[in-house]
Every structure is written in structure tokens, then in C-alpha cells.
């Protein structure tokens, strides 16, 4: 029954996604859902940004092993990222009427900065999307009781997500997020209620976790431990802001007000709800200490699905795996779409400036197919856990893309030279420390990259101005709005008039 339900659910998801695809008529519909999503849908899709394999398996497994201090990156850093990004994108970028972050880098700086930052953003998605595909393989392996291997499950899961994402783009993603959000919340709350009945309530679990030191959030008074703690927090909180999927979900809103409201609600609900899978997973250590302590030592990612399979009735298993598949598919679809749209818009289109809208739409779909192949190959060959796949994904964007994005928006004196110095300085220093020292570095390598990137932005922007006694444009964002209007007009003209 469980296998048949999961098969039915997967087919229903494909059907909903393909139905939404019938509303896709142009590249803007495909990339940012035509910018007409209402608040409830924006809230659901922002919530689904992070609530996937990482939140259900990665965060819960890490909490069981390391406690609250181990999950500072997610949900603490990631939920703050959604809230900060909502304000930033709605107030600074929404009215530019662009479809990717790379467009902003080009308009604020130049084509070179656009290409470099886009490549950094696309590379960062490799680990994140692979984590979702790896989790789908894990779930399908559990549901079929091993009849379907994890590797075969990854291939099947990737094919399903690829099907409706390739046809429907962001519109299919948003519609499915809205439908699946209710399933996710209701399903996991139902499982939590069943589990709490087996532990004697919620308080015994909380008291046991507190006695075991799992609720200690801040590290001891050691500066090096604090640097590691802050490094994990900042990597997710700031390194995730220059991400195309976050940008797409927020700027798909029908107005800046809806974008801010949806991101605030989605980020807040995400933060609160992440504690539900943590509670369920930790309850396992009270229900069957011997089994689950052994699982924690071997593969903590299996604690949650094993608990559901062995200690809940069949109906609860159906609800749980339906909710989990909903979460992972919602998350993986958008994160597969985002880098593909960025690469097509900011890399490929630059070589074919006369490309029409329908040709560009085909290009985005072909790019999704290619990127999905790369993701699947990485997921099949990676030995990293789901949590560490995600945690390491945003180091490159923190070191190379964050400073040019925020300096360009909030510092009028930021220049192209500063942006290039920030990108090269940040990424090169991060890679150097990561390669030569790695985990032995007392300061997290990505924090060193962020610091060098900031220095590069200031030095690269100010030194040429001081030497040449030049002043930058007094209001770069006013110029950006004029440029955005010009590009929109240019895009709407026949090719012979360009």
C-alpha cells in the first residue's frame, strides 16, 4: 500500500506541474512566474526554499548528534537569510524588472562581473541540488524496503523533478509549493503527535534533550570556537542571499509589498517548523535507545525514516513519506531551475544578443537538462552527508558574490574595479586556505574569503578614485532604473531595430 501511495503521489505531482505548465507562454512566465503570485503562494514558495532534505534529514540528524549548536547554520542562519533577502530584493531589485541576479551585476557593474558571479552562483547549486536528489534516493529506498537501491532512487527522483520543472518552470514550482505546503505541515505534525504519545508527551523529550546538553546553543568562551560558530551562521545567512532560487521566489510576487510580506511569513514559519523534525528524530533516542544510538553512530540520516517505519502504523507512514517527498520535490525543483535560468540568461544569452523569447525559453529548458545530468553524477559519486552538502554549498557565494551585491546596492562609491577585486580576492583566498589548511584553520576559510572580499571592494573602488580624483555616479540605482527601462524597450523591439 505504501509503495502504491507513493507512486500515485509522484504521478499526481507530475500532473499538477504539467497542468501549471500550460500557463507558461514566455520566458518571464517560466523564470519568475510572470510576477503575479499573491501573498499565500509567495509565503508557501519561500517556506519551501529551504524545507527539503536539509531541514527534514540533515538538520534533525545533526541536532541528535550535536545539539542546537550544531544547527546554527540551519534553521537559524537560513531563516534569517529569507527575511533579510525579502527586504533587500523587494526594496532594491524588484522595480528593476530583471529575471536573474546576474542581470543586476551586469547593470550595476559590467559583463565580466556578471559572468564571474553567475558562475559562482551556478557552482554553489551543485551541492545543494545533489543533497535533494540524494534524499529522494534515500526515501525511495526506504519505501520499497530496499527493492529500489538508493542510486536507482536518485535517478528516478531526478527524472520526476526534471519532468515538470522543464515544462513549467517557476510557475509549476510555485503551484506545487502551495499545494504541498499543507501536506508537509499536516503530515509532520501528525507524526509528531504519534511519537509524543510513545514518549509520554513533549516535555519528557525536551527535558531529556536539556539534560544531555542538546539545548545548549552558544559555544564555550573560546574565541576560536566562536569563530567557527559564527562562520557556520554567517555562511548560510549571508552566503545564501546571492542565490537565484531565493531571488526568483521573492520577486515572483505581484508587488514589492507582497514580496516582503511573503518572505517574512515564509521565513518565520520555516524557522518554527524546523523544530518538528528535530523533535521527532530526538524522540527516537527515548523510544528505542539501543537501536537509534547505533544508527546515530553509523548513519544519523536514517534515524527519522527508521523511526517512522518501525514505530508508527501504516497510515502514519503514508502521511510521513508523502510529506517528505512533498518537501524534497518542492525544494529540488526550484533549486534545479535557478542555476539553469541564471546560466542561460547571463552566460549563453550574452553570446547571442539577438535571441528571441521562444529561443531563450528553449535554451533554459536545455540548460535544465544538462545541469540535472551534472547534479545526478555528483550525487551518485559524493560521500558527503546531506547536511554537509548543503552547508558547503554557499561558501563560494559568501566569498565571491555577496560583497559585490550588497556594496552595489548600499554603497554609491562601489565600482567595477572594486567588484572584480572582491570576487577574485574573496574566492582565491578562500580556496587557498581551504586547500592548504582546511579544517585545521583557526578561522573558517569562508570567513577569511569574506574579509578579503570586503577589503578588495574598498581598495579596488577607492584607490582609483583617489588617484584619478574621480567621483562615481551620485545615484547608481537611479541610473539602473533608466538602464532597466532601456533594456526592456530594447528587448521588445524587432531585431532589425536593435
Short mmCIF file of C-alpha atoms in Angstrom, two decimals:
data_model
loop_
_atom_site.label_atom_id
_atom_site.label_comp_id
_atom_site.label_asym_id
_atom_site.label_seq_id
_atom_site.Cartn_x
_atom_site.Cartn_y
_atom_site.Cartn_z
CA UNK A 1 0.00 0.00 0.00
CA UNK A 2 2.82 2.38 0.90
CA UNK A 3 4.56 1.84 -2.44
CA UNK A 4 1.35 2.35 -4.39
CA UNK A 5 0.55 5.53 -2.48
CA UNK A 6 3.98 6.97 -3.16
CA UNK A 7 3.68 6.07 -6.85
CA UNK A 8 0.27 7.74 -7.01
CA UNK A 9 1.58 10.82 -5.23
CA UNK A 10 4.51 11.18 -7.60
CA UNK A 11 2.24 10.87 -10.64
CA UNK A 12 -0.18 13.42 -9.16
CA UNK A 13 2.68 15.88 -8.62
CA UNK A 14 3.80 15.48 -12.21
CA UNK A 15 0.21 16.05 -13.34
CA UNK A 16 -0.18 19.26 -11.30
CA UNK A 17 3.18 20.53 -12.53
CA UNK A 18 2.35 19.81 -16.16
CA UNK A 19 -1.07 21.46 -15.80
CA UNK A 20 0.64 24.60 -14.49
CA UNK A 21 2.99 24.40 -17.47
CA UNK A 22 0.05 25.09 -19.79
CA UNK A 23 0.06 28.65 -18.36
CA UNK A 24 3.66 29.26 -19.38
CA UNK A 25 3.70 31.38 -22.54
CA UNK A 26 7.05 33.18 -22.41
CA UNK A 27 10.44 33.28 -20.70
CA UNK A 28 9.21 35.59 -17.93
CA UNK A 29 6.43 33.13 -17.01
CA UNK A 30 9.00 30.34 -16.94
CA UNK A 31 11.68 32.17 -14.92
CA UNK A 32 9.67 34.21 -12.39
CA UNK A 33 6.05 33.03 -12.84
CA UNK A 34 5.09 36.22 -14.69
CA UNK A 35 5.47 38.22 -11.45
CA UNK A 36 1.85 37.84 -10.40
CA UNK A 37 1.92 35.50 -7.36
CA UNK A 38 -0.26 36.50 -4.36
CA UNK A 39 0.90 36.54 -0.72
CA UNK A 40 -0.16 32.96 0.24
CA UNK A 41 1.68 31.45 -2.73
CA UNK A 42 4.80 33.59 -2.14
CA UNK A 43 4.75 32.58 1.54
CA UNK A 44 4.47 28.89 0.60
CA UNK A 45 7.21 29.04 -2.00
CA UNK A 46 9.57 30.97 0.32
CA UNK A 47 8.93 28.38 3.05
CA UNK A 48 9.74 25.64 0.54
CA UNK A 49 13.07 27.31 -0.34
CA UNK A 50 14.81 25.52 2.50
CA UNK A 51 12.31 22.96 3.74
CA UNK A 52 13.65 19.96 1.88
CA UNK A 53 16.16 17.20 2.52
CA UNK A 54 18.29 19.52 4.63
CA UNK A 55 15.51 20.50 7.06
CA UNK A 56 13.99 17.03 7.45
CA UNK A 57 17.01 14.72 7.42
CA UNK A 58 20.12 16.89 7.65
CA UNK A 59 19.09 19.26 10.45
CA UNK A 60 17.34 16.58 12.53
CA UNK A 61 20.30 14.18 12.26
CA UNK A 62 22.79 16.91 13.17
CA UNK A 63 20.67 18.03 16.14
CA UNK A 64 20.54 14.47 17.50
CA UNK A 65 24.35 14.26 17.35
CA UNK A 66 25.48 17.81 18.16
CA UNK A 67 22.51 19.65 19.68
CA UNK A 68 21.32 23.19 18.90
CA UNK A 69 24.87 24.49 18.50
CA UNK A 70 25.33 22.16 15.53
CA UNK A 71 22.34 23.55 13.64
CA UNK A 72 23.23 27.24 13.87
CA UNK A 73 23.55 27.37 10.08
CA UNK A 74 20.09 25.93 9.53
CA UNK A 75 17.45 26.88 10.66
CA UNK A 76 18.92 29.92 12.45
CA UNK A 77 21.04 31.25 9.58
CA UNK A 78 18.77 30.18 6.73
CA UNK A 79 15.57 31.65 8.17
CA UNK A 80 17.29 35.00 8.75
CA UNK A 81 18.54 34.81 5.16
CA UNK A 82 14.97 34.58 3.85
CA UNK A 83 13.85 37.58 5.90
CA UNK A 84 16.87 39.75 5.00
CA UNK A 85 16.63 38.77 1.33
CA UNK A 86 12.92 39.63 1.27
CA UNK A 87 13.58 43.20 2.37
CA UNK A 88 16.63 43.58 0.14
CA UNK A 89 15.17 42.17 -3.07
CA UNK A 90 11.83 43.93 -2.65
CA UNK A 91 13.29 47.36 -1.89
CA UNK A 92 16.36 47.35 -4.14
CA UNK A 93 15.83 44.97 -7.05
CA UNK A 94 12.12 44.35 -7.61
CA UNK A 95 11.44 47.51 -9.65
CA UNK A 96 14.38 46.82 -11.97
CA UNK A 97 12.17 44.16 -13.60
CA UNK A 98 15.03 41.67 -14.04
CA UNK A 99 14.81 37.87 -14.02
CA UNK A 100 18.21 36.93 -12.54
CA UNK A 101 20.73 38.26 -10.06
CA UNK A 102 23.29 38.17 -12.86
CA UNK A 103 21.27 40.88 -14.63
CA UNK A 104 21.81 43.13 -11.61
CA UNK A 105 25.57 42.52 -11.58
CA UNK A 106 25.73 43.42 -15.28
CA UNK A 107 23.66 46.58 -14.91
CA UNK A 108 25.48 47.77 -11.78
CA UNK A 109 28.99 46.80 -12.93
CA UNK A 110 29.71 45.15 -16.30
CA UNK A 111 29.56 41.94 -18.32
CA UNK A 112 32.70 40.45 -16.72
CA UNK A 113 31.28 40.78 -13.19
CA UNK A 114 28.00 39.28 -14.45
CA UNK A 115 29.76 36.19 -15.82
CA UNK A 116 32.03 35.63 -12.80
CA UNK A 117 29.28 35.94 -10.20
CA UNK A 118 26.89 33.82 -12.24
CA UNK A 119 29.46 31.02 -12.47
CA UNK A 120 29.98 31.20 -8.69
CA UNK A 121 26.22 31.02 -8.11
CA UNK A 122 25.74 28.11 -10.53
CA UNK A 123 28.61 26.12 -8.96
CA UNK A 124 27.16 26.65 -5.47
CA UNK A 125 23.96 24.88 -6.50
CA UNK A 126 25.73 21.65 -7.34
CA UNK A 127 25.93 20.51 -3.71
CA UNK A 128 22.52 21.86 -2.73
CA UNK A 129 20.54 20.19 -5.53
CA UNK A 130 22.57 16.99 -5.14
CA UNK A 131 21.53 16.84 -1.48
CA UNK A 132 17.86 16.87 -2.53
CA UNK A 133 18.41 14.13 -5.12
CA UNK A 134 20.35 12.06 -2.58
CA UNK A 135 17.46 12.38 -0.13
CA UNK A 136 14.94 11.27 -2.76
CA UNK A 137 17.05 8.17 -3.32
CA UNK A 138 17.11 7.51 0.43
CA UNK A 139 13.33 7.85 0.73
CA UNK A 140 12.53 5.65 -2.28
CA UNK A 141 14.93 3.02 -0.92
CA UNK A 142 13.08 3.02 2.40
CA UNK A 143 9.62 2.96 0.85
CA UNK A 144 10.44 -0.04 -1.34
CA UNK A 145 12.16 -1.80 1.57
CA UNK A 146 15.42 -1.94 -0.36
CA UNK A 147 13.94 -3.25 -3.62
CA UNK A 148 14.95 0.04 -5.23
CA UNK A 149 18.55 0.93 -4.44
CA UNK A 150 19.46 4.45 -3.31
CA UNK A 151 21.24 5.02 -6.63
CA UNK A 152 18.21 3.92 -8.66
CA UNK A 153 16.02 6.08 -6.42
CA UNK A 154 18.21 9.08 -7.18
CA UNK A 155 17.83 8.51 -10.92
CA UNK A 156 14.05 8.08 -10.66
CA UNK A 157 13.65 11.10 -8.35
CA UNK A 158 15.73 13.31 -10.61
CA UNK A 159 13.70 12.24 -13.67
CA UNK A 160 10.38 13.09 -11.96
CA UNK A 161 11.50 16.53 -10.77
CA UNK A 162 13.09 17.22 -14.13
CA UNK A 163 9.86 16.44 -16.00
CA UNK A 164 7.59 19.12 -14.56
CA UNK A 165 10.36 21.66 -13.93
CA UNK A 166 11.49 21.55 -17.58
CA UNK A 167 7.98 22.21 -18.86
CA UNK A 168 6.51 24.51 -16.20
CA UNK A 169 9.45 26.37 -14.72
CA UNK A 170 8.79 28.68 -11.75
CA UNK A 171 5.03 28.61 -12.29
CA UNK A 172 4.90 24.83 -11.78
CA UNK A 173 7.23 25.16 -8.79
CA UNK A 174 5.05 27.83 -7.14
CA UNK A 175 1.78 25.93 -7.67
CA UNK A 176 3.24 22.70 -6.30
CA UNK A 177 4.80 24.53 -3.35
CA UNK A 178 1.39 25.91 -2.43
CA UNK A 179 -0.30 22.50 -2.67
CA UNK A 180 2.49 20.64 -0.91
CA UNK A 181 2.99 23.08 1.97
CA UNK A 182 -0.28 21.94 3.57
CA UNK A 183 0.72 18.28 3.17
CA UNK A 184 4.14 18.92 4.72
CA UNK A 185 2.85 20.77 7.79
CA UNK A 186 -0.14 18.48 8.45
CA UNK A 187 1.87 15.29 7.87
CA UNK A 188 4.79 16.10 10.14
CA UNK A 189 2.56 17.45 12.93
CA UNK A 190 0.57 14.20 12.77
CA UNK A 191 3.76 12.13 13.10
CA UNK A 192 4.94 14.33 15.99
CA UNK A 193 1.63 13.69 17.78
CA UNK A 194 2.00 9.90 17.38
CA UNK A 195 5.62 9.96 18.55
CA UNK A 196 4.87 12.16 21.57
CA UNK A 197 2.26 9.60 22.62
CA UNK A 198 5.03 6.99 22.77
CA UNK A 199 7.36 9.22 24.82
CA UNK A 200 4.79 10.35 27.38
CA UNK A 201 4.37 13.81 25.85
CA UNK A 202 6.52 16.65 24.60
CA UNK A 203 8.10 17.70 27.92
CA UNK A 204 9.91 14.38 28.62
CA UNK A 205 11.68 14.74 25.25
CA UNK A 206 12.65 18.37 25.94
CA UNK A 207 13.84 17.53 29.48
CA UNK A 208 15.90 14.60 28.19
CA UNK A 209 17.48 16.78 25.50
CA UNK A 210 18.27 19.52 28.04
CA UNK A 211 19.86 17.03 30.44
CA UNK A 212 22.00 15.68 27.57
CA UNK A 213 23.19 19.22 26.72
CA UNK A 214 21.43 19.21 23.34
CA UNK A 215 19.71 22.55 24.01
CA UNK A 216 22.97 24.45 24.59
CA UNK A 217 23.13 26.91 21.71
CA UNK A 218 26.21 29.08 22.24
CA UNK A 219 29.72 27.58 22.36
CA UNK A 220 32.05 27.85 25.39
CA UNK A 221 34.00 31.09 25.96
CA UNK A 222 36.73 30.22 23.48
CA UNK A 223 37.36 32.76 20.66
CA UNK A 224 38.27 30.06 18.13
CA UNK A 225 35.10 28.08 18.84
CA UNK A 226 33.11 31.28 18.48
CA UNK A 227 34.71 31.96 15.11
CA UNK A 228 33.70 28.51 13.90
CA UNK A 229 30.19 29.06 15.28
CA UNK A 230 29.84 32.45 13.58
CA UNK A 231 31.36 31.08 10.38
CA UNK A 232 28.62 28.46 10.08
CA UNK A 233 25.91 31.01 10.89
CA UNK A 234 27.17 33.69 8.50
CA UNK A 235 27.77 31.25 5.65
CA UNK A 236 24.09 30.34 5.45
CA UNK A 237 22.69 33.73 6.49
CA UNK A 238 24.70 35.88 4.08
CA UNK A 239 26.14 33.41 1.59
CA UNK A 240 22.64 32.28 0.65
CA UNK A 241 21.40 35.79 -0.17
CA UNK A 242 23.05 35.99 -3.63
CA UNK A 243 21.13 32.89 -4.71
CA UNK A 244 18.88 32.73 -7.74
CA UNK A 245 16.19 30.48 -6.21
CA UNK A 246 15.69 32.86 -3.27
CA UNK A 247 15.58 35.78 -5.72
CA UNK A 248 13.11 34.04 -8.05
CA UNK A 249 10.71 33.06 -5.29
CA UNK A 250 10.58 36.54 -3.77
CA UNK A 251 10.49 38.57 -6.99
CA UNK A 252 7.75 36.35 -8.44
CA UNK A 253 5.39 38.29 -6.15
CA UNK A 254 2.89 40.64 -7.76
CA UNK A 255 4.17 43.68 -5.82
CA UNK A 256 7.07 44.72 -3.52
CA UNK A 257 4.70 44.69 -0.52
CA UNK A 258 3.66 41.11 -1.28
CA UNK A 259 7.33 40.17 -1.69
CA UNK A 260 8.22 41.49 1.78
CA UNK A 261 5.13 40.05 3.50
CA UNK A 262 5.53 36.65 1.85
CA UNK A 263 9.23 36.39 2.72
CA UNK A 264 8.64 37.44 6.36
CA UNK A 265 5.86 34.89 6.82
CA UNK A 266 7.65 32.13 4.90
CA UNK A 267 10.95 32.62 6.75
CA UNK A 268 9.26 32.75 10.16
CA UNK A 269 7.14 29.65 9.56
CA UNK A 270 10.22 27.84 8.28
CA UNK A 271 12.18 28.65 11.46
CA UNK A 272 9.42 27.47 13.79
CA UNK A 273 8.52 24.36 11.82
CA UNK A 274 12.12 23.10 11.53
CA UNK A 275 11.92 22.09 15.19
CA UNK A 276 9.24 19.49 14.38
CA UNK A 277 11.56 17.00 12.59
CA UNK A 278 14.20 17.70 15.28
CA UNK A 279 11.67 16.71 17.96
CA UNK A 280 10.62 13.58 16.07
CA UNK A 281 14.21 12.42 15.49
CA UNK A 282 15.30 13.04 19.08
CA UNK A 283 12.24 11.17 20.37
CA UNK A 284 13.74 8.04 18.81
CA UNK A 285 16.51 8.02 21.43
CA UNK A 286 13.82 7.63 24.13
CA UNK A 287 11.65 5.11 22.28
CA UNK A 288 14.44 2.63 21.38
CA UNK A 289 17.80 3.85 22.77
CA UNK A 290 19.85 0.82 21.71
CA UNK A 291 18.74 0.78 18.07
CA UNK A 292 18.86 4.51 17.49
CA UNK A 293 22.13 5.16 19.30
CA UNK A 294 23.68 2.59 16.98
CA UNK A 295 22.10 4.31 13.97
CA UNK A 296 23.40 7.70 15.15
CA UNK A 297 26.92 6.29 15.18
CA UNK A 298 26.55 4.64 11.76
CA UNK A 299 24.34 6.98 9.71
CA UNK A 300 22.27 9.51 11.63
CA UNK A 301 20.32 10.44 8.47
CA UNK A 302 18.44 7.12 8.82
CA UNK A 303 17.14 7.81 12.33
CA UNK A 304 13.98 9.62 11.27
CA UNK A 305 12.79 7.26 8.48
CA UNK A 306 13.68 4.19 10.56
CA UNK A 307 11.63 5.50 13.49
CA UNK A 308 8.60 6.02 11.23
CA UNK A 309 8.91 2.63 9.54
CA UNK A 310 9.31 0.65 12.77
CA UNK A 311 7.26 2.54 15.35
CA UNK A 312 4.25 4.04 13.55
CA UNK A 313 1.19 2.50 11.85
CA UNK A 314 0.90 2.19 8.08
CA UNK A 315 -1.32 5.26 7.72
CA UNK A 316 1.27 7.35 9.56
CA UNK A 317 3.99 6.02 7.24
CA UNK A 318 1.92 7.03 4.22
CA UNK A 319 1.44 10.52 5.66
CA UNK A 320 5.11 10.89 6.60
CA UNK A 321 6.60 9.80 3.30
CA UNK A 322 4.02 11.86 1.41
CA UNK A 323 5.07 14.93 3.41
CA UNK A 324 8.76 14.23 3.00
CA UNK A 325 8.51 13.68 -0.75
CA UNK A 326 6.46 16.90 -0.98
CA UNK A 327 9.15 18.86 0.81
CA UNK A 328 12.06 17.46 -1.15
CA UNK A 329 10.38 17.78 -4.55
CA UNK A 330 9.36 21.39 -3.83
CA UNK A 331 12.88 22.26 -2.84
CA UNK A 332 14.71 20.36 -5.56
CA UNK A 333 12.54 21.69 -8.40
CA UNK A 334 13.30 25.34 -7.64
CA UNK A 335 16.98 24.71 -6.97
CA UNK A 336 17.28 22.85 -10.26
CA UNK A 337 15.54 25.67 -12.11
CA UNK A 338 17.50 28.56 -10.58
CA UNK A 339 21.07 27.87 -11.77
CA UNK A 340 19.79 26.79 -15.18
CA UNK A 341 17.93 30.08 -15.68
CA UNK A 342 20.99 32.03 -14.49
CA UNK A 343 23.34 30.20 -16.84
CA UNK A 344 21.02 30.60 -19.83
CA UNK A 345 20.32 34.29 -19.17
CA UNK A 346 23.73 35.51 -18.04
CA UNK A 347 26.18 33.23 -19.85
CA UNK A 348 24.57 31.80 -23.01
CA UNK A 349 22.43 34.80 -23.93
CA UNK A 350 25.44 37.10 -23.81
CA UNK A 351 26.85 35.27 -26.85
CA UNK A 352 23.55 35.51 -28.73
CA UNK A 353 22.18 39.01 -28.03
CA UNK A 354 19.60 38.75 -30.82
CA UNK A 355 17.96 35.64 -29.34
CA UNK A 356 14.15 35.85 -29.35
CA UNK A 357 11.88 34.96 -26.44
CA UNK A 358 10.91 31.48 -27.67
CA UNK A 359 14.53 30.59 -28.47
CA UNK A 360 15.53 31.77 -25.00
CA UNK A 361 12.80 29.62 -23.44
CA UNK A 362 14.15 26.58 -25.28
CA UNK A 363 17.66 27.45 -24.13
CA UNK A 364 16.58 27.50 -20.49
CA UNK A 365 14.93 24.10 -20.84
CA UNK A 366 18.00 22.55 -22.48
CA UNK A 367 20.19 24.04 -19.74
CA UNK A 368 17.99 22.42 -17.08
CA UNK A 369 18.53 19.02 -18.72
CA UNK A 370 22.31 19.50 -18.77
CA UNK A 371 22.50 20.74 -15.19
CA UNK A 372 20.32 17.87 -13.98
CA UNK A 373 22.82 15.44 -15.50
CA UNK A 374 25.71 17.12 -13.66
CA UNK A 375 23.78 17.10 -10.37
CA UNK A 376 22.89 13.42 -10.68
CA UNK A 377 26.50 12.47 -11.42
CA UNK A 378 27.69 14.44 -8.36
CA UNK A 379 25.01 12.93 -6.09
CA UNK A 380 25.84 9.38 -7.19
CA UNK A 381 29.56 9.81 -6.52
CA UNK A 382 29.65 12.03 -3.42
CA UNK A 383 30.38 10.59 0.03
CA UNK A 384 29.26 13.75 1.86
CA UNK A 385 26.21 13.78 4.14
CA UNK A 386 23.11 15.74 3.15
CA UNK A 387 23.80 18.36 5.84
CA UNK A 388 27.41 18.95 4.78
CA UNK A 389 26.48 19.04 1.09
CA UNK A 390 24.19 21.96 1.85
CA UNK A 391 26.43 23.66 4.39
CA UNK A 392 29.39 23.73 1.98
CA UNK A 393 27.30 24.90 -0.99
CA UNK A 394 27.26 28.58 -0.06
CA UNK A 395 30.90 29.17 0.83
CA UNK A 396 31.74 30.25 -2.71
CA UNK A 397 28.89 32.78 -2.90
CA UNK A 398 29.78 34.18 0.54
CA UNK A 399 33.39 34.66 -0.54
CA UNK A 400 32.79 35.91 -4.08
CA UNK A 401 29.24 37.16 -4.73
CA UNK A 402 27.84 38.64 -1.50
CA UNK A 403 30.04 41.74 -1.20
CA UNK A 404 29.56 42.96 -4.81
CA UNK A 405 25.79 42.51 -4.43
CA UNK A 406 25.39 44.44 -1.18
CA UNK A 407 28.06 47.04 -1.86
CA UNK A 408 26.49 47.73 -5.24
CA UNK A 409 23.12 48.30 -3.59
CA UNK A 410 24.11 50.28 -0.50
CA UNK A 411 27.46 51.95 -1.28
CA UNK A 412 27.40 54.59 -4.02
CA UNK A 413 31.19 54.55 -4.44
CA UNK A 414 31.34 50.85 -5.38
CA UNK A 415 32.93 50.42 -8.80
CA UNK A 416 33.58 47.66 -11.31
CA UNK A 417 37.26 47.53 -10.26
CA UNK A 418 36.15 47.06 -6.66
CA UNK A 419 33.74 44.30 -7.62
CA UNK A 420 36.41 42.42 -9.58
CA UNK A 421 38.88 42.77 -6.70
CA UNK A 422 36.22 41.49 -4.29
CA UNK A 423 35.42 38.46 -6.47
CA UNK A 424 38.99 37.40 -7.20
CA UNK A 425 40.33 38.25 -3.74
CA UNK A 426 37.50 36.55 -1.89
CA UNK A 427 37.38 33.33 -3.90
CA UNK A 428 41.16 32.93 -4.25
CA UNK A 429 41.83 33.48 -0.53
CA UNK A 430 39.03 31.10 0.45
CA UNK A 431 40.28 28.38 -1.92
CA UNK A 432 43.88 28.86 -0.78
CA UNK A 433 43.06 28.46 2.91
CA UNK A 434 40.57 25.64 2.25
CA UNK A 435 43.14 23.72 0.18
CA UNK A 436 46.29 24.28 2.25
CA UNK A 437 44.88 24.30 5.79
CA UNK A 438 41.27 23.12 5.60
CA UNK A 439 39.59 22.26 8.90
CA UNK A 440 42.84 22.95 10.78
CA UNK A 441 42.43 26.68 10.09
CA UNK A 442 41.54 28.52 13.34
CA UNK A 443 39.39 30.91 11.28
CA UNK A 444 36.85 29.33 8.90
CA UNK A 445 38.22 29.70 5.33
CA UNK A 446 34.97 31.23 4.05
CA UNK A 447 35.20 34.00 6.68
CA UNK A 448 38.73 34.78 5.51
CA UNK A 449 37.36 34.93 1.95
CA UNK A 450 34.58 37.29 3.07
CA UNK A 451 37.07 39.59 4.82
CA UNK A 452 39.40 39.71 1.80
CA UNK A 453 36.42 40.31 -0.48
CA UNK A 454 35.39 43.33 1.62
CA UNK A 455 38.93 44.70 1.54
CA UNK A 456 39.08 44.16 -2.21
CA UNK A 457 35.83 46.08 -2.72
CA UNK A 458 37.01 49.06 -0.67
CA UNK A 459 40.53 49.17 -2.08
CA UNK A 460 39.50 48.49 -5.67
CA UNK A 461 36.79 51.15 -5.56
CA UNK A 462 38.52 53.91 -3.61
CA UNK A 463 42.15 53.80 -4.78
CA UNK A 464 41.44 54.57 -8.48
CA UNK A 465 39.06 57.35 -7.41
CA UNK A 466 41.66 58.92 -5.10
CA UNK A 467 44.43 58.63 -7.68
CA UNK A 468 42.36 59.98 -10.55
CA UNK A 469 40.28 62.31 -8.35
CA UNK A 470 37.10 60.97 -9.90
CA UNK A 471 33.66 60.73 -8.30
CA UNK A 472 31.32 57.85 -9.06
CA UNK A 473 27.76 58.38 -10.19
CA UNK A 474 25.91 60.08 -7.31
CA UNK A 475 22.94 57.73 -7.50
CA UNK A 476 23.78 54.42 -9.20
CA UNK A 477 20.31 52.95 -8.60
CA UNK A 478 18.64 55.82 -10.43
CA UNK A 479 20.89 55.00 -13.37
CA UNK A 480 19.96 51.32 -13.03
CA UNK A 481 16.26 52.10 -13.34
CA UNK A 482 16.93 54.04 -16.55
CA UNK A 483 19.06 51.17 -17.85
CA UNK A 484 16.40 48.60 -16.94
CA UNK A 485 13.79 50.61 -18.82
CA UNK A 486 16.10 50.88 -21.83
CA UNK A 487 16.84 47.13 -21.82
CA UNK A 488 13.12 46.32 -21.56
CA UNK A 489 12.37 48.60 -24.52
CA UNK A 490 15.29 47.12 -26.47
CA UNK A 491 14.07 43.57 -25.78
CA UNK A 492 10.62 44.41 -27.10
CA UNK A 493 11.86 45.82 -30.45
CA UNK A 494 12.20 43.77 -33.62
CA UNK A 495 15.78 42.54 -34.19
CA UNK A 496 16.39 44.87 -37.16
CA UNK A 497 15.67 47.91 -34.95
CA UNK A 498 18.02 46.92 -32.08
#
